Amino acid sequence: MLSKSQISFVNALHVKKNRKDLSLFLVEGVKSISEFLNSAFIVESIYCSSATLIKFSKLSPTVKFYEITDAELKKISTLTTPQDAVAIIRIPEKTPLRPESFKDRFTIILDGIQDPGNMGTIIRTADWFGFSEIICSEDTVEVYNPKVVQASMGSLSRVAVHYTDLSQLVSNSGIPVYGTLLAGVSIYETSFTEPGFIVLGNEGKGISYAVIPLITNQITIPRFGNAESLNVAISAAIVCSEIKRRGI
Amino acid sequence: MLSKSQISFVNALHVKKNRKDLSLFLVEGVKSISEFLNSAFIVESIYCSSATLIKFSKLSPTVKFYEITDAELKKISTLTTPQDAVAIIRIPEKTPLRPESFKDRFTIILDGIQDPGNMGTIIRTADWFGFSEIICSEDTVEVYNPKVVQASMGSLSRVAVHYTDLSQLVSNSGIPVYGTLLAGVSIYETSFTEPGFIVLGNEGKGISYAVIPLITNQITIPRFGNAESLNVAISAAIVCSEIKRRGI
């Protein structure tokens, strides 16, 4: 049985400030937690039933296990309908960006994405298409937000997410900066022969004024119907697919 | 000022059963409501401030207007952070499917999609790519669910959504049935020369057992990384883009 203070401790991690102060975040569900157990992330503790615990195939002895009831799970989960388990995982140390690698492969850049569902879906999609790194503007939604983690479906354990000043990063890069805008060159006609940054903008406002002038290749997903715009995670996916289709 | 019974009436439409019984649903935000005003849908009433009302360019005199305060908007909105207006719109009469048109263009089929955000995003994406019709299994999430309407960003005013028995529809069609599965032919290598159905399955379970045997062309979005699967709205978008890229 969990004490009141144990419940409070897990619940504190529902809040961004506490995640930052404690360098810890939450992952829910055996499937997602398993992917973090199989990664370089350090899983500190798992809260679930004994019946659920045996579903984890690789449990290191350093992982603390708390046996809890369904009622307790409901108390600590961030979800309205909780999954089977909650884990507390350590936020890794920030790793420096390696600008020398940017010219070798495409890198996704998120400029002010606010919706955690979109952010998580972009991480999952990047992982599917083999993009190992995402770089975000400082005002992009926090990657350890439970809704981001949830939507990433375990892919956050494999895709490195950095936050930095985009203008500075992009202006000094010396590589193509592909920006998704409404009036660019069709992605079907863009050559994508030279790897570069793929910039995706905020849900409402698009790419920020500071970054727009730094775009070297304006690209567009052609519209065949009447919707005013595409969801940003959808745009990211279509561009990733188009690049990979070319075998790049 | 709204009376208690007026507030109750709008709030009743937050619930599926009442939407069905009254043949009414809610749309929020000037932008989305405007798209319904410009469509064949009948907008019954709009709840907003006078300052917001003037933003509507095409207001028919048959639309009832209720001037409300921000506090009242909060009481009737389905959103945690309400937009600027709420409209009550009539659910149109069901139109019959036209099987003779199926061989002329690709039709999206949703087999048990449960997440309203995914459903709405698929409608928005279909609209962008010029797919005018979506056919859903009976157990797919209700299209007038406020979260579906919200995510469709007005595109529901242009894309026709039908519900029917999929096995019956598909088995009698005589056209290709492209099903997105994990072990099909790469979409990049599929010819898509003959229009047909594009079947997308449930978020967790995929395409249903009843429909799987009816698939004539198993297709797959190739995986280049490690994610176990793609979000269903992402899959729909990538397939739509790939078909349109070929100029079909």
Coordinates of C-alpha atoms in Angstrom, one line a residue:
Chain A
M1 CA 0.0 0.0 0.0
L2 CA 1.2 3.5 -0.9
S3 CA 1.6 6.1 1.8
K4 CA 0.1 9.6 1.3
S5 CA 3.5 11.0 0.8
Q6 CA 4.4 8.4 -1.8
I7 CA 1.2 9.3 -3.8
S8 CA 2.1 13.0 -3.4
F9 CA 5.6 12.3 -4.7
V10 CA 4.3 10.6 -7.9
N11 CA 1.6 13.3 -8.4
A12 CA 4.2 16.0 -8.1
L13 CA 5.7 14.7 -11.3
H14 CA 2.4 15.6 -13.1
V15 CA 3.7 19.2 -12.9
K16 CA 6.4 20.6 -15.2
K17 CA 8.2 22.6 -12.5
N18 CA 8.7 19.5 -10.3
R19 CA 9.8 17.3 -13.2
K20 CA 12.5 19.9 -13.9
D21 CA 13.5 20.3 -10.2
L22 CA 13.7 16.6 -9.6
S23 CA 14.9 15.5 -13.0
L24 CA 12.3 12.8 -13.2
F25 CA 9.3 12.1 -15.4
L26 CA 6.5 9.5 -15.7
V27 CA 5.9 6.8 -18.3
E28 CA 2.7 4.8 -18.2
G29 CA 1.9 1.3 -19.6
V30 CA 3.9 -1.9 -19.7
K31 CA 4.6 -1.5 -23.4
S32 CA 6.1 2.0 -23.2
I33 CA 7.9 1.4 -19.9
S34 CA 9.5 -1.8 -21.4
E35 CA 11.0 0.3 -24.2
F36 CA 12.6 2.6 -21.7
L37 CA 13.9 -0.4 -19.8
N38 CA 15.6 -1.5 -23.0
S39 CA 17.2 1.9 -23.5
A40 CA 19.9 4.1 -21.9
F41 CA 17.2 5.8 -19.7
I42 CA 17.3 4.9 -16.0
V43 CA 14.0 3.6 -14.7
E44 CA 13.9 4.4 -11.0
S45 CA 10.7 2.8 -10.0
I46 CA 7.6 1.0 -11.2
Y47 CA 4.1 1.1 -9.7
C48 CA 1.9 -1.8 -10.7
S49 CA 0.2 -5.1 -9.5
S50 CA 2.3 -8.3 -9.1
A51 CA 0.4 -9.7 -12.1
T52 CA 1.5 -6.8 -14.2
L53 CA 5.1 -6.9 -12.9
I54 CA 5.8 -10.3 -14.5
K55 CA 5.1 -8.8 -17.9
F56 CA 8.4 -6.9 -17.8
S57 CA 11.0 -9.1 -19.5
K58 CA 14.1 -7.1 -18.5
L59 CA 13.8 -5.8 -15.0
S60 CA 17.2 -4.7 -13.6
P61 CA 17.5 -5.2 -9.8
T62 CA 18.0 -1.5 -9.4
V63 CA 14.4 -0.7 -10.3
K64 CA 12.3 -0.2 -7.2
F65 CA 9.0 -2.0 -7.4
Y66 CA 5.8 -0.8 -5.6
E67 CA 2.9 -3.2 -5.6
I68 CA -0.3 -1.2 -5.9
T69 CA -4.0 -1.7 -6.3
D70 CA -6.1 -0.4 -9.2
A71 CA -7.5 2.3 -6.9
E72 CA -3.9 3.4 -6.1
L73 CA -3.0 3.3 -9.8
K74 CA -5.9 5.7 -10.5
K75 CA -4.6 8.0 -7.8
I76 CA -1.1 8.4 -9.4
S77 CA -1.9 8.1 -13.1
T78 CA -2.0 11.1 -15.4
L79 CA -4.7 9.4 -17.5
T80 CA -8.4 9.4 -17.0
T81 CA -8.4 5.7 -17.8
P82 CA -5.1 4.5 -16.4
Q83 CA -3.1 1.8 -18.1
D84 CA -1.5 -1.1 -16.2
A85 CA 1.6 0.6 -14.7
V86 CA 3.3 3.8 -13.9
A87 CA 7.1 4.3 -13.9
I88 CA 9.3 7.1 -12.7
I89 CA 12.2 7.6 -15.0
R90 CA 15.3 9.8 -14.8
I91 CA 15.5 12.8 -17.2
P92 CA 18.9 12.3 -18.8
E93 CA 21.7 14.9 -18.8
K94 CA 21.5 17.2 -21.8
T95 CA 23.9 16.0 -24.5
P96 CA 25.5 18.7 -26.7
L97 CA 24.4 19.0 -30.3
R98 CA 26.9 17.7 -32.8
P99 CA 26.8 20.2 -35.7
E100 CA 29.3 18.1 -37.7
S101 CA 26.7 15.4 -38.1
F102 CA 24.0 17.7 -39.5
K103 CA 25.2 17.5 -43.1
D104 CA 25.0 13.7 -43.1
R105 CA 21.3 13.3 -42.4
F106 CA 18.0 15.2 -42.2
T107 CA 17.2 16.7 -38.8
I108 CA 13.6 17.6 -37.8
I109 CA 13.3 21.1 -36.2
L110 CA 10.1 22.0 -34.3
D111 CA 9.6 25.8 -34.0
G112 CA 7.1 26.4 -31.2
I113 CA 4.9 23.3 -31.3
Q114 CA 2.4 23.7 -28.5
D115 CA 0.1 20.6 -28.6
P116 CA 1.6 17.7 -26.6
G117 CA -0.3 15.2 -28.7
N118 CA 1.3 16.6 -31.9
M119 CA 4.8 16.6 -30.3
G120 CA 4.5 13.0 -29.2
T121 CA 3.1 11.9 -32.5
I122 CA 6.0 13.6 -34.3
I123 CA 8.5 11.7 -32.1
R124 CA 6.8 8.4 -32.8
T125 CA 6.7 9.2 -36.6
A126 CA 10.4 10.3 -36.6
D127 CA 11.3 7.0 -34.9
W128 CA 9.3 5.0 -37.5
F129 CA 11.2 6.8 -40.4
G130 CA 14.6 6.5 -38.7
F131 CA 15.1 10.1 -37.8
S132 CA 17.1 9.9 -34.6
E133 CA 17.1 13.5 -33.5
I134 CA 14.6 16.3 -33.1
I135 CA 15.7 19.9 -32.3
C136 CA 13.1 22.2 -30.7
S137 CA 12.8 26.0 -30.1
E138 CA 12.9 26.9 -26.4
D139 CA 9.2 27.6 -26.5
T140 CA 8.2 24.2 -27.8
V141 CA 6.1 22.1 -25.4
E142 CA 8.2 20.2 -22.8
V143 CA 9.1 16.7 -24.1
Y144 CA 8.5 15.1 -20.6
N145 CA 4.9 16.4 -20.5
P146 CA 2.9 13.2 -19.8
K147 CA 0.7 13.7 -22.9
V148 CA 3.9 14.0 -25.1
V149 CA 5.3 10.8 -23.5
Q150 CA 1.9 9.0 -24.0
A151 CA 1.6 10.0 -27.7
S152 CA 5.2 9.0 -28.4
M153 CA 4.3 5.4 -27.6
G154 CA 7.8 4.6 -26.3
S155 CA 9.6 6.2 -29.2
L156 CA 11.0 8.9 -26.8
S157 CA 13.3 6.2 -25.5
R158 CA 15.0 6.2 -28.9
V159 CA 14.7 9.7 -30.4
A160 CA 17.0 12.4 -28.9
V161 CA 15.1 15.7 -28.3
H162 CA 17.1 18.9 -27.9
Y163 CA 16.0 22.5 -27.0
T164 CA 18.0 25.4 -28.3
D165 CA 17.9 28.9 -29.8
L166 CA 16.8 28.0 -33.4
S167 CA 18.0 31.3 -35.1
Q168 CA 21.5 30.8 -33.8
L169 CA 21.5 27.1 -34.7
V170 CA 20.1 27.5 -38.2
S171 CA 22.0 30.6 -39.2
N172 CA 25.4 29.1 -38.5
S173 CA 24.7 25.7 -40.0
G174 CA 25.7 26.1 -43.7
I175 CA 23.3 23.3 -44.7
P176 CA 19.9 23.6 -46.5
V177 CA 17.0 24.7 -44.3
Y178 CA 13.8 23.2 -45.7
G179 CA 10.8 25.1 -44.2
T180 CA 7.2 23.9 -44.6
L181 CA 5.1 26.8 -45.7
L182 CA 1.9 27.2 -47.6
A183 CA 3.5 28.7 -50.8
G184 CA 6.7 26.8 -51.3
V185 CA 7.9 24.3 -53.9
S186 CA 5.9 21.0 -54.0
I187 CA 7.6 18.4 -51.8
Y188 CA 7.0 16.0 -54.7
E189 CA 9.2 18.2 -56.9
T190 CA 11.8 19.1 -54.3
S191 CA 15.0 17.2 -54.8
F192 CA 16.1 16.7 -51.2
T193 CA 19.5 15.6 -52.5
E194 CA 21.4 17.5 -49.8
P195 CA 20.5 16.7 -46.2
G196 CA 19.4 19.6 -44.1
F197 CA 17.0 20.8 -41.5
I198 CA 13.2 20.3 -41.9
V199 CA 11.5 23.1 -40.0
L200 CA 7.9 22.7 -38.8
G201 CA 6.1 25.7 -37.3
N202 CA 3.6 26.3 -34.5
E203 CA 0.0 25.0 -35.0
G204 CA -1.6 28.4 -35.4
K205 CA 1.2 30.8 -36.2
G206 CA 3.5 28.7 -38.3
I207 CA 7.3 29.2 -38.4
S208 CA 8.4 32.2 -36.3
Y209 CA 9.5 35.5 -37.7
A210 CA 13.1 34.9 -36.5
V211 CA 13.4 31.7 -38.4
I212 CA 11.5 32.4 -41.7
P213 CA 14.4 34.5 -43.2
L214 CA 16.8 31.6 -42.5
I215 CA 14.9 29.2 -44.7
T216 CA 16.8 28.3 -47.8
N217 CA 14.2 26.0 -49.4
Q218 CA 10.5 26.7 -49.0
I219 CA 8.5 23.5 -49.4
T220 CA 4.8 22.8 -49.5
I221 CA 2.6 19.7 -49.4
P222 CA 0.4 20.2 -52.4
R223 CA -3.3 20.8 -51.6
F224 CA -5.9 19.0 -53.8
G225 CA -9.0 19.9 -51.8
N226 CA -10.3 22.7 -49.6
A227 CA -8.9 22.4 -46.0
E228 CA -7.1 25.5 -45.0
S229 CA -4.1 23.7 -43.5
L230 CA -2.8 20.4 -42.4
N231 CA -2.1 19.3 -38.8
V232 CA 1.6 19.8 -38.0
A233 CA 2.2 16.1 -37.1
I234 CA 0.6 15.1 -40.4
S235 CA 2.9 17.6 -42.3
A236 CA 5.9 16.2 -40.5
A237 CA 5.0 12.7 -41.4
I238 CA 4.3 13.4 -45.1
V239 CA 7.7 15.2 -45.5
C240 CA 9.5 12.4 -43.6
S241 CA 7.8 9.7 -45.9
E242 CA 8.7 11.7 -49.0
I243 CA 12.4 12.0 -48.1
K244 CA 12.6 8.3 -47.2
R245 CA 10.8 7.2 -50.4
R246 CA 13.6 8.7 -52.4
G247 CA 16.0 6.5 -50.5
I248 CA 17.8 9.4 -48.8
Chain B
M1 CA -28.2 36.6 -20.7
L2 CA -28.8 32.9 -21.0
S3 CA -31.4 31.3 -18.9
K4 CA -30.6 28.1 -17.0
S5 CA -32.7 26.1 -19.4
Q6 CA -30.9 27.6 -22.4
I7 CA -27.5 26.6 -20.8
S8 CA -28.9 23.1 -20.1
F9 CA -30.0 22.8 -23.7
V10 CA -26.6 23.6 -25.2
N11 CA -24.9 21.4 -22.6
A12 CA -27.2 18.5 -23.5
L13 CA -25.5 18.5 -26.9
H14 CA -22.2 17.6 -25.2
V15 CA -23.7 14.1 -24.9
K16 CA -24.0 11.6 -27.8
K17 CA -27.5 10.4 -27.0
N18 CA -28.9 13.9 -27.0
R19 CA -27.2 14.8 -30.3
K20 CA -28.8 11.8 -31.9
D21 CA -32.2 12.4 -30.4
L22 CA -32.3 16.1 -31.3
S23 CA -30.3 15.8 -34.6
L24 CA -28.1 18.7 -33.5
F25 CA -24.4 19.1 -32.8
L26 CA -22.0 21.8 -31.7
V27 CA -19.3 23.6 -33.6
E28 CA -16.9 26.0 -31.8
G29 CA -14.9 28.9 -33.1
V30 CA -15.6 31.6 -35.7
K31 CA -13.4 30.0 -38.3
S32 CA -15.0 26.5 -38.1
I33 CA -18.5 27.9 -37.8
S34 CA -18.0 30.1 -40.9
E35 CA -17.1 27.0 -42.9
F36 CA -20.4 25.4 -41.9
L37 CA -22.2 28.7 -42.7
N38 CA -20.7 28.4 -46.2
S39 CA -21.9 24.8 -46.7
A40 CA -25.2 22.9 -47.1
F41 CA -25.3 22.4 -43.3
I42 CA -28.1 24.4 -41.4
V43 CA -26.7 26.5 -38.6
E44 CA -29.5 27.0 -36.2
S45 CA -28.0 29.3 -33.6
I46 CA -24.8 31.1 -32.6
Y47 CA -23.7 32.0 -29.1
C48 CA -21.1 34.7 -28.9
S49 CA -20.4 38.3 -28.0
S50 CA -21.5 41.1 -30.3
A51 CA -17.9 41.9 -31.1
T52 CA -17.4 38.3 -32.3
L53 CA -20.7 38.3 -34.2
I54 CA -19.5 40.9 -36.8
K55 CA -16.6 38.5 -37.7
F56 CA -19.1 36.2 -39.5
S57 CA -19.3 37.3 -43.1
K58 CA -22.3 35.3 -44.3
L59 CA -25.0 35.3 -41.6
S60 CA -28.3 34.2 -42.9
P61 CA -31.3 35.8 -41.1
T62 CA -32.5 32.4 -40.1
V63 CA -29.6 31.9 -37.8
K64 CA -30.6 32.8 -34.2
F65 CA -28.1 34.8 -32.3
Y66 CA -27.6 34.8 -28.6
E67 CA -25.3 37.4 -27.1
I68 CA -23.4 35.9 -24.3
T69 CA -20.6 36.9 -21.9
D70 CA -17.2 35.1 -21.6
A71 CA -18.5 33.5 -18.4
E72 CA -21.5 32.1 -20.2
L73 CA -19.3 30.9 -23.1
K74 CA -17.3 28.9 -20.5
K75 CA -20.5 27.3 -19.2
I76 CA -21.7 26.0 -22.6
S77 CA -18.3 25.2 -24.3
T78 CA -17.0 21.7 -24.6
L79 CA -13.4 23.0 -24.4
T80 CA -11.4 23.7 -21.3
T81 CA -10.2 26.9 -22.9
P82 CA -13.2 28.0 -25.0
Q83 CA -12.8 29.7 -28.4
D84 CA -14.9 32.8 -29.3
A85 CA -18.2 31.2 -30.3
V86 CA -20.4 28.1 -30.1
A87 CA -22.9 27.2 -32.8
I88 CA -25.7 24.6 -32.8
I89 CA -25.9 23.0 -36.2
R90 CA -28.4 20.5 -37.6
I91 CA -27.2 16.9 -38.3
P92 CA -28.0 16.4 -42.0
E93 CA -30.3 13.5 -43.2
K94 CA -28.3 10.4 -44.0
T95 CA -27.6 10.3 -47.7
P96 CA -27.4 6.9 -49.4
L97 CA -24.0 5.6 -50.6
R98 CA -23.5 5.7 -54.3
P99 CA -21.7 2.4 -55.1
E100 CA -21.5 3.4 -58.8
S101 CA -19.1 6.2 -57.9
F102 CA -16.6 4.0 -56.0
K103 CA -14.7 2.9 -59.1
D104 CA -14.0 6.5 -60.1
R105 CA -12.0 7.6 -57.1
F106 CA -10.4 6.4 -53.9
T107 CA -12.6 6.2 -50.9
I108 CA -11.2 6.2 -47.3
I109 CA -12.7 3.5 -45.0
L110 CA -12.3 3.7 -41.2
D111 CA -12.7 0.3 -39.5
G112 CA -13.3 1.0 -35.8
I113 CA -11.3 4.2 -35.2
Q114 CA -11.9 5.1 -31.6
D115 CA -9.9 8.3 -30.9
P116 CA -11.9 11.4 -31.8
G117 CA -8.7 13.4 -32.4
N118 CA -7.6 10.8 -34.9
M119 CA -11.0 10.8 -36.6
G120 CA -11.1 14.6 -36.9
T121 CA -7.5 14.8 -38.2
I122 CA -8.4 12.2 -40.8
I123 CA -11.4 14.3 -42.0
R124 CA -9.2 17.4 -42.2
T125 CA -6.4 15.5 -44.1
A126 CA -9.0 13.9 -46.5
D127 CA -10.3 17.4 -47.2
W128 CA -6.8 18.7 -47.9
F129 CA -6.1 15.9 -50.4
G130 CA -9.5 16.2 -52.0
F131 CA -11.1 12.9 -50.8
S132 CA -14.7 13.9 -50.5
E133 CA -16.1 10.9 -48.7
I134 CA -15.2 8.7 -45.7
I135 CA -17.0 5.5 -44.9
C136 CA -16.9 4.2 -41.3
S137 CA -17.8 0.9 -39.6
E138 CA -20.7 1.2 -37.2
D139 CA -18.4 1.0 -34.2
T140 CA -16.2 4.0 -35.3
V141 CA -16.4 7.0 -33.1
E142 CA -19.4 9.3 -33.7
V143 CA -18.5 12.0 -36.2
Y144 CA -20.4 14.7 -34.3
N145 CA -18.4 14.1 -31.1
P146 CA -17.2 17.7 -30.2
K147 CA -13.5 16.5 -30.2
V148 CA -13.9 15.1 -33.7
V149 CA -15.5 18.3 -34.9
Q150 CA -12.8 20.3 -33.2
A151 CA -9.9 18.3 -34.8
S152 CA -11.6 18.4 -38.2
M153 CA -11.1 22.2 -38.2
G154 CA -14.2 22.9 -40.4
S155 CA -13.4 20.2 -42.9
L156 CA -16.5 18.2 -41.7
S157 CA -18.5 20.8 -43.6
R158 CA -17.1 19.4 -46.8
V159 CA -16.3 15.7 -46.3
A160 CA -19.3 13.4 -46.3
V161 CA -19.0 10.7 -43.5
H162 CA -21.1 7.6 -43.7
Y163 CA -21.5 4.7 -41.3
T164 CA -22.3 1.2 -42.6
D165 CA -21.6 -2.5 -42.3
L166 CA -18.2 -2.7 -43.9
S167 CA -18.1 -6.4 -44.7
Q168 CA -21.3 -6.1 -46.7
L169 CA -20.1 -2.9 -48.5
V170 CA -16.6 -4.2 -49.3
S171 CA -17.5 -7.7 -50.3
N172 CA -20.0 -6.5 -52.9
S173 CA -17.9 -3.7 -54.4
G174 CA -15.9 -5.4 -57.1
I175 CA -13.1 -2.8 -56.8
P176 CA -9.6 -3.1 -55.2
V177 CA -9.6 -3.0 -51.4
Y178 CA -6.3 -1.6 -50.2
G179 CA -5.7 -2.4 -46.5
T180 CA -2.9 -0.9 -44.5
L181 CA -1.2 -3.7 -42.6
L182 CA 2.3 -4.2 -41.2
A183 CA 3.4 -6.8 -43.7
G184 CA 2.0 -5.7 -47.1
V185 CA 3.6 -4.3 -50.2
S186 CA 5.4 -1.0 -49.8
I187 CA 3.1 1.9 -50.7
Y188 CA 6.0 3.3 -52.7
E189 CA 5.8 0.2 -54.9
T190 CA 2.1 -0.2 -55.1
S191 CA 0.7 1.0 -58.4
F192 CA -2.6 2.5 -57.2
T193 CA -3.7 2.6 -60.9
E194 CA -7.2 1.3 -60.1
P195 CA -9.2 3.4 -57.6
G196 CA -10.6 1.5 -54.7
F197 CA -11.1 1.5 -50.9
I198 CA -8.3 2.4 -48.6
V199 CA -9.0 0.6 -45.3
L200 CA -7.5 1.9 -42.0
G201 CA -8.0 -0.1 -38.8
N202 CA -8.5 0.5 -35.1
E203 CA -5.7 2.2 -33.1
G204 CA -4.9 -0.9 -31.1
K205 CA -6.4 -3.9 -32.9
G206 CA -6.0 -2.8 -36.6
I207 CA -8.4 -3.9 -39.3
S208 CA -11.2 -6.2 -38.0
Y209 CA -11.3 -9.9 -38.5
A210 CA -14.4 -9.6 -40.7
V211 CA -12.7 -7.2 -43.1
I212 CA -9.2 -8.6 -43.3
P213 CA -10.2 -11.5 -45.7
L214 CA -11.8 -8.9 -48.0
I215 CA -8.6 -7.0 -48.6
T216 CA -7.3 -7.5 -52.1
N217 CA -4.1 -5.4 -51.8
Q218 CA -2.2 -5.4 -48.6
I219 CA -0.2 -2.2 -48.4
T220 CA 2.4 -1.0 -45.9
I221 CA 4.2 2.2 -45.1
P222 CA 7.9 1.1 -45.0
R223 CA 9.6 1.4 -41.6
F224 CA 13.1 2.8 -41.5
G225 CA 13.5 3.0 -37.7
N226 CA 12.2 1.3 -34.6
A227 CA 8.7 2.5 -33.7
E228 CA 6.3 -0.4 -33.5
S229 CA 3.6 1.3 -35.4
L230 CA 2.3 4.6 -36.8
N231 CA -0.6 6.6 -35.5
V232 CA -3.6 5.8 -37.7
A233 CA -4.2 9.5 -38.8
I234 CA -0.5 9.6 -39.8
S235 CA -0.9 6.4 -41.9
A236 CA -4.0 7.8 -43.6
A237 CA -2.2 11.0 -44.5
I238 CA 0.9 9.2 -45.9
V239 CA -1.3 6.9 -48.1
C240 CA -3.4 9.9 -49.3
S241 CA -0.3 11.9 -50.1
E242 CA 1.3 8.9 -52.0
I243 CA -1.9 8.4 -54.1
K244 CA -2.1 12.1 -55.0
R245 CA 1.6 12.4 -55.7
R246 CA 1.0 9.9 -58.6
G247 CA -1.6 12.3 -60.0
I248 CA -4.4 9.8 -59.4

